[in-house]
Short mmCIF file of C-alpha atoms in Angstrom, two decimals:
data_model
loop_
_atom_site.label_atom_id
_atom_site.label_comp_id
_atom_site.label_asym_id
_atom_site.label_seq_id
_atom_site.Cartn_x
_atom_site.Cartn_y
_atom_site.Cartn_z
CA UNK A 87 0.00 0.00 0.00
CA UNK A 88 1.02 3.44 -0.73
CA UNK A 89 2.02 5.55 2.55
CA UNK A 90 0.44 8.64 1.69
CA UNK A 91 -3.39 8.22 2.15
CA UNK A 92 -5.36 9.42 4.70
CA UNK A 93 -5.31 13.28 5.10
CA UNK A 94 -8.41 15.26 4.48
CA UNK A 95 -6.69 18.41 5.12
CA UNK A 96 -3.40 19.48 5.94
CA UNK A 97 -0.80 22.69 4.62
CA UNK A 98 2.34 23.93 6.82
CA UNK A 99 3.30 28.01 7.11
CA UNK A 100 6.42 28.94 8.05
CA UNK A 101 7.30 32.73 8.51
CA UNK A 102 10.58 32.40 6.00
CA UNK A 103 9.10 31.61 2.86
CA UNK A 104 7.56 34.83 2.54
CA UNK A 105 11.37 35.09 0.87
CA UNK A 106 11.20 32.06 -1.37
CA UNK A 107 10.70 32.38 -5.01
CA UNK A 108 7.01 30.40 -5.60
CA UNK A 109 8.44 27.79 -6.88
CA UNK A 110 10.72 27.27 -3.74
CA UNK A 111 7.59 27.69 -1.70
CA UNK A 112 5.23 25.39 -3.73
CA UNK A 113 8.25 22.55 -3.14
CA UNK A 114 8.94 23.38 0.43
CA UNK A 115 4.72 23.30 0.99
CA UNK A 116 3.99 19.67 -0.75
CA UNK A 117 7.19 18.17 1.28
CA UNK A 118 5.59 19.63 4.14
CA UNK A 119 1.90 17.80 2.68
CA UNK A 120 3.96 14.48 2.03
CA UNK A 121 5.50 14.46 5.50
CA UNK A 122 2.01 14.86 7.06
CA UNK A 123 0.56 12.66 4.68
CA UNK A 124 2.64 9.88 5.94
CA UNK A 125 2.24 10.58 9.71
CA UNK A 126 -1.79 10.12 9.01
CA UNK A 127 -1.55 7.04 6.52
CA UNK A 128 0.86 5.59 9.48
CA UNK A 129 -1.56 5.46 12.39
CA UNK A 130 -4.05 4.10 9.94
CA UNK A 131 -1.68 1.55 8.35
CA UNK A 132 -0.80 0.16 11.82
CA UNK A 133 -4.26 0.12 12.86
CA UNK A 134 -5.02 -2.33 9.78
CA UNK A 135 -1.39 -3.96 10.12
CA UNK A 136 -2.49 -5.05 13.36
CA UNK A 137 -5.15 -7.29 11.82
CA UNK A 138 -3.54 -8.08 8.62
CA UNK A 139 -1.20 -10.58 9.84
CA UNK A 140 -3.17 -12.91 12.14
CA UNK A 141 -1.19 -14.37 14.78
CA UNK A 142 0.53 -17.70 15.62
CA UNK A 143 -2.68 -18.84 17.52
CA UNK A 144 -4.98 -18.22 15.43
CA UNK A 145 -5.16 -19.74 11.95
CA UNK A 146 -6.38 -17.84 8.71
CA UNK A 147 -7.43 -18.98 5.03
CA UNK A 148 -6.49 -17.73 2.30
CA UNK A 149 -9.93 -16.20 1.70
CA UNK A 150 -10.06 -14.68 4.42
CA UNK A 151 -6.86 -12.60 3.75
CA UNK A 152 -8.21 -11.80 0.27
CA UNK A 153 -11.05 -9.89 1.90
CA UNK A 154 -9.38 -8.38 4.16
CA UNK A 155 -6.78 -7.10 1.96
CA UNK A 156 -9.67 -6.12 -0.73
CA UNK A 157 -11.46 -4.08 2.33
CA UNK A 158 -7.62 -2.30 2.93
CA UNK A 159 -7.64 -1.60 -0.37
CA UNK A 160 -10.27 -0.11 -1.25
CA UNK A 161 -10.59 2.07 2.27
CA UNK A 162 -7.04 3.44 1.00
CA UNK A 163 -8.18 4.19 -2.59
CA UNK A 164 -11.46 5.73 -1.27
CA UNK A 165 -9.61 8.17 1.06
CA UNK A 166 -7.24 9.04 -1.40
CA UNK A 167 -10.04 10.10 -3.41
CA UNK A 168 -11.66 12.17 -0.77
CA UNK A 169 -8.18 13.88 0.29
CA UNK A 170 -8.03 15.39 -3.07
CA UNK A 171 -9.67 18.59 -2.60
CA UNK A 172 -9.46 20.09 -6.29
CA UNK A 173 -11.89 19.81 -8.46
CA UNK A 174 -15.11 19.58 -6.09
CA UNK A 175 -18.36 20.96 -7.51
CA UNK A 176 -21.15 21.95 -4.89
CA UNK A 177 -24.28 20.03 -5.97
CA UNK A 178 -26.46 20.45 -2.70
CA UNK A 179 -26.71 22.80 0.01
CA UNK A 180 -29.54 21.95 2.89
CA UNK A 181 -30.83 23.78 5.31
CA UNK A 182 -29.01 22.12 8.17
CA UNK A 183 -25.68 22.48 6.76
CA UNK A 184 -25.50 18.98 5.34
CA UNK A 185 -23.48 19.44 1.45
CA UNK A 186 -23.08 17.22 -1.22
CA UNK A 187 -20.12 17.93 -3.93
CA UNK A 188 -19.62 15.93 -6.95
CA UNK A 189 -16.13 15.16 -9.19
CA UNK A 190 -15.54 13.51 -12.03
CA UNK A 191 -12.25 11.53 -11.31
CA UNK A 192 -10.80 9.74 -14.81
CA UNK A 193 -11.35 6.11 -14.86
CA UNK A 194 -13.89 6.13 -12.20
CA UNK A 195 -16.46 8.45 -13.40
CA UNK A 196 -18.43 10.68 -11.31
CA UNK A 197 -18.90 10.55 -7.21
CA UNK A 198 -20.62 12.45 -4.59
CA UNK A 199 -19.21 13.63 -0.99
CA UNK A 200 -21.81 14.27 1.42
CA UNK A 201 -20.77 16.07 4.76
CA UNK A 202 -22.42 16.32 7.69
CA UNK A 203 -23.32 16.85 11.49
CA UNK A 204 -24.78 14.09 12.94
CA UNK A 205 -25.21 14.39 17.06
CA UNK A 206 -24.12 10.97 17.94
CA UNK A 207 -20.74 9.95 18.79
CA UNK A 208 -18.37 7.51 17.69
CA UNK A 209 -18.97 4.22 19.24
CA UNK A 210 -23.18 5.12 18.00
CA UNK A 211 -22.42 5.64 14.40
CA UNK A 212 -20.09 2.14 14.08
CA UNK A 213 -22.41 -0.26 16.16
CA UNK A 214 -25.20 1.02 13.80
CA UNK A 215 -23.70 1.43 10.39
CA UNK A 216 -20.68 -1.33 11.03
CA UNK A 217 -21.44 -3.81 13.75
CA UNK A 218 -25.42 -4.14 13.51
CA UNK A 219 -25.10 -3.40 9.50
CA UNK A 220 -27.75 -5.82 8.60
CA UNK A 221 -30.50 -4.35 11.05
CA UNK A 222 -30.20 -1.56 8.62
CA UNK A 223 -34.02 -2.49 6.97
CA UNK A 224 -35.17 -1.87 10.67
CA UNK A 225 -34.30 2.32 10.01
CA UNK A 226 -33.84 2.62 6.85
CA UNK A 227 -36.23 1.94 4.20
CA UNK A 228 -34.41 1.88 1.29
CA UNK A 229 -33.08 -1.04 2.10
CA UNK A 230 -34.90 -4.43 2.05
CA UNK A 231 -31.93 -6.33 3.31
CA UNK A 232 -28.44 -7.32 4.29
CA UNK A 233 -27.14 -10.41 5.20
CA UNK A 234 -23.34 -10.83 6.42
CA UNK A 235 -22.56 -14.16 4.10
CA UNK A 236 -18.86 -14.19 5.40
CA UNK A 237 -16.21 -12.54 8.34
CA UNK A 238 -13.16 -12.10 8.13
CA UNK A 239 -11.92 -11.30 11.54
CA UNK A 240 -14.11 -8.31 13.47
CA UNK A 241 -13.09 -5.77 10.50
CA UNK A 242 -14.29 -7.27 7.69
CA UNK A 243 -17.05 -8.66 6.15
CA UNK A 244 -18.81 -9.76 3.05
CA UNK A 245 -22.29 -8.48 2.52
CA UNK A 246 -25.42 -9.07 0.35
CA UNK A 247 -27.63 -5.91 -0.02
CA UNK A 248 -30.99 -5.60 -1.74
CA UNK A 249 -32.25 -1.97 -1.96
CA UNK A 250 -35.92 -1.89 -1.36
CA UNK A 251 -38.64 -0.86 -3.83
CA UNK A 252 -39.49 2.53 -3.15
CA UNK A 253 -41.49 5.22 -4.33
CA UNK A 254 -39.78 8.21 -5.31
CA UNK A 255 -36.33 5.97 -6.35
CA UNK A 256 -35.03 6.43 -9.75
CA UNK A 257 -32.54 4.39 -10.34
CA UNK A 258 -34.64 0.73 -9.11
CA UNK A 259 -33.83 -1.85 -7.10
CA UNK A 260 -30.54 -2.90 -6.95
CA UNK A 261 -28.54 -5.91 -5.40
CA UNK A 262 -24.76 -5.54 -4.04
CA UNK A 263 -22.33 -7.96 -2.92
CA UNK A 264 -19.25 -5.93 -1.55
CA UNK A 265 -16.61 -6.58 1.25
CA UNK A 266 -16.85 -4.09 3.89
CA UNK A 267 -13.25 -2.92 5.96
CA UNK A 268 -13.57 -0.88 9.26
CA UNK A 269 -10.94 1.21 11.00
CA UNK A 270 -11.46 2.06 14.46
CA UNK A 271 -9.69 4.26 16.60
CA UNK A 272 -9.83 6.69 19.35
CA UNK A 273 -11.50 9.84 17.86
CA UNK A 274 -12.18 8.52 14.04
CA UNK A 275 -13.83 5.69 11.96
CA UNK A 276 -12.98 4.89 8.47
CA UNK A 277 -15.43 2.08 6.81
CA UNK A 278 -14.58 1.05 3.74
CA UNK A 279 -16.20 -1.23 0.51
CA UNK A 280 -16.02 -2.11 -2.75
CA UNK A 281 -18.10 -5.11 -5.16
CA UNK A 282 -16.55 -8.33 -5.14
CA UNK A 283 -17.35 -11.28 -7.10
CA UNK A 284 -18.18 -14.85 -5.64
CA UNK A 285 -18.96 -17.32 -8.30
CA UNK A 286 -20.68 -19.22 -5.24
CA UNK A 287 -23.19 -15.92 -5.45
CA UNK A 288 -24.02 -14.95 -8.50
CA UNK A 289 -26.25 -12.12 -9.67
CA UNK A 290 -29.56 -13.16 -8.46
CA UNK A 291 -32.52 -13.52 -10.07
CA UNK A 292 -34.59 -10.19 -11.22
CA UNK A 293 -32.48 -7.95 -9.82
CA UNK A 294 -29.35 -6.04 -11.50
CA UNK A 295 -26.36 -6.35 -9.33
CA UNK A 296 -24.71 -3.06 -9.02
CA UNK A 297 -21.16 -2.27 -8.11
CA UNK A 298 -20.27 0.18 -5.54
CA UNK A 299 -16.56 1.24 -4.41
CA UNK A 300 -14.15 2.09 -3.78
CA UNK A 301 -16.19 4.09 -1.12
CA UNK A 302 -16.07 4.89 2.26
CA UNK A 303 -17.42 6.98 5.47
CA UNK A 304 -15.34 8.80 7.96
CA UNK A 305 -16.49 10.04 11.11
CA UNK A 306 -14.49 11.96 13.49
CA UNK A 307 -15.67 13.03 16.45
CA UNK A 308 -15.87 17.04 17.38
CA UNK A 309 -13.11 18.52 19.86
CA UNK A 310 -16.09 20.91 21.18
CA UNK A 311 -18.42 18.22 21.47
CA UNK A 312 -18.06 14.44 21.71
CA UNK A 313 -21.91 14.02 21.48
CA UNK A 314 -21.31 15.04 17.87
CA UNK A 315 -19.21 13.51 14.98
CA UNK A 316 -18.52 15.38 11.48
CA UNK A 317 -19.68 12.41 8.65
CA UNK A 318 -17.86 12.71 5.48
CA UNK A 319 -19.26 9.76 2.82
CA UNK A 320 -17.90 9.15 -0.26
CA UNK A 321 -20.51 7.58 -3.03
CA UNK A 322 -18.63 5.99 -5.95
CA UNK A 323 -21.52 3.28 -7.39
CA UNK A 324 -22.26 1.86 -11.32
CA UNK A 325 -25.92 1.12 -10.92
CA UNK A 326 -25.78 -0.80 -14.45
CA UNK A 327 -28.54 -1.15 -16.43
CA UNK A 328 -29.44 1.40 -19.10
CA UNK A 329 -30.29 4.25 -16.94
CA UNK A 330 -29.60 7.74 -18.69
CA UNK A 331 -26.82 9.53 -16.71
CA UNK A 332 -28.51 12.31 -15.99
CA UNK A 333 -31.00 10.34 -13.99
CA UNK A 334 -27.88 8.35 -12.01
CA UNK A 335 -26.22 11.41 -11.08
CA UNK A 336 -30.20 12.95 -9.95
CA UNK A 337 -30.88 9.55 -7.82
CA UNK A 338 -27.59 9.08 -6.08
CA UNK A 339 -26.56 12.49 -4.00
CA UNK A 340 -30.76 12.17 -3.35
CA UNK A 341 -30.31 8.55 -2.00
CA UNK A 342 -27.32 10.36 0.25
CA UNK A 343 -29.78 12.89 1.88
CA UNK A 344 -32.25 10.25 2.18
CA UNK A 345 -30.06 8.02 4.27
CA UNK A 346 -28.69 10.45 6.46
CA UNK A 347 -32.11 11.67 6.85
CA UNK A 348 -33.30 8.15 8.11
CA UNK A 349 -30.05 7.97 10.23
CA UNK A 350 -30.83 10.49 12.26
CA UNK A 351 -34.22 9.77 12.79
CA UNK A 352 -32.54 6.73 14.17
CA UNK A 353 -30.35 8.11 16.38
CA UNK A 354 -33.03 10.82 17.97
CA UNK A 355 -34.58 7.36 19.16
CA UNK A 356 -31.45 6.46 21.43
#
């Protein structure tokens, strides 16, 4: 894996490059970017390294290594996408202060960042959108279902999700099968996905399988207020089918604000 992931923002000052040609400064500022970069992707890395390598005692299969290094993997590409800051175009602004941007990255097409304020703290928002993932139908009707087929160890999973039929949803009903990574630490969560493909679960009957991923969440909890937790989510899906694009890219940032909606209807009910 690459060392220089997971930084959503960072920049250095220093009072004497006010006498540094631009160029000097622009180098001396992305060293400073790299250097920080690689502090952030560190803590992360050794979080995962941790359960990466199992130990002596406890034995592993090959499979389940495969998922867990797919989950890695596409947490780190996710992120990287996210901690890219150019190129962002505003596509919703609500009321409460919850925004949706949208990019168009080459090779991947087009995905939506949602960012939010939800007032629920850390260990809330991973026991219900990590640990009790497929009670999910019980809050959030878009879904009809998920059902953990496989675990790899307690940060990774494989899931089967069927989106429910609902009125009001564009793009149909969908089915997923993904691997699902989580990152836990002290004040963030990173949960990660992609599709995978398991010829013992092929696309099922009179549904179209969509892909989703590399995508991810982060939530980081507030220095002013541990009660809250900023949620930043990353949306990078190919509903297949023959949709138009221009009803995809309506449908998705409006499934976004649906979900969070539902989530904290959820959460008001702790």
């Amino acid at each position: 894996m690459m060392p220089a992931v997971v930084k959503l923002c960072c920049g250095i000052s220093y009072p004497h490059l006010r006498s540094m040609s631009g160029l000097q400064r622009t180098a001396v500022a992305v060293i400073g970017q790299e250097i920080t970069h690689m502090k952030h992707w560190a803590q992360i890395k050794h979080h995962m390294g941790k359960h990466a390598e199992p130990k002596t005692e406890v034995a592993v299969s090959e499979d389940q290594l495969f998922y867990i290094q797919h989950g890695k993997e596409a947490l780190r590409k996710a992120v990287s996408m996210l901690e890219d800051r150019e190129g962002w175009k505003v596509e919703i602004k609500e009321n409460n202060g919850d925004v949706i941007c949208s990019k168009v990255i080459p090779g991947t097409g087009k995905v939506f960042r949602l960012e939010a304020v939800l007032e629920a703290s850390l260990d809330d928002l991973y026991d219900l959108l990590f640990v009790r993932v497929e009670d999910m139908h019980q809050w959030n009707p878009s879904v009809q279902h998920i059902k953990v087929l496989k675990r790899a160890g307690p940060e990774t999973i494989v899931t089967h999700e069927v989106s429910a039929e609902t009125v009001g949803n564009f793009i149909g009903q969908r089915d997923f099968l993904s691997v699902r990574h989580s990152c836990k630490q002290k004040s963030s969560v990173y949960l990660g996905g992609a599709a995978i493909r398991l010829e013992s679960f092929p696309p099922q009957a009179g549904f179209v399988r969509a892909e989703d991923g590399p995508t991810c969440i982060i939530i980081k909890a507030l220095d002013e207020d541990t009660t809250k937790s900023s949620f930043t989510w990353l949306l990078n899906m190919d509903v297949k089918g023959w949709l138009p694009k221009s009803i995809i890219n309506q449908g998705l940032p409006r499934a976004q604000l649906d979900f969070t909606r539902h989530l904290r209807k959820r959460l008001s009910l702790r």
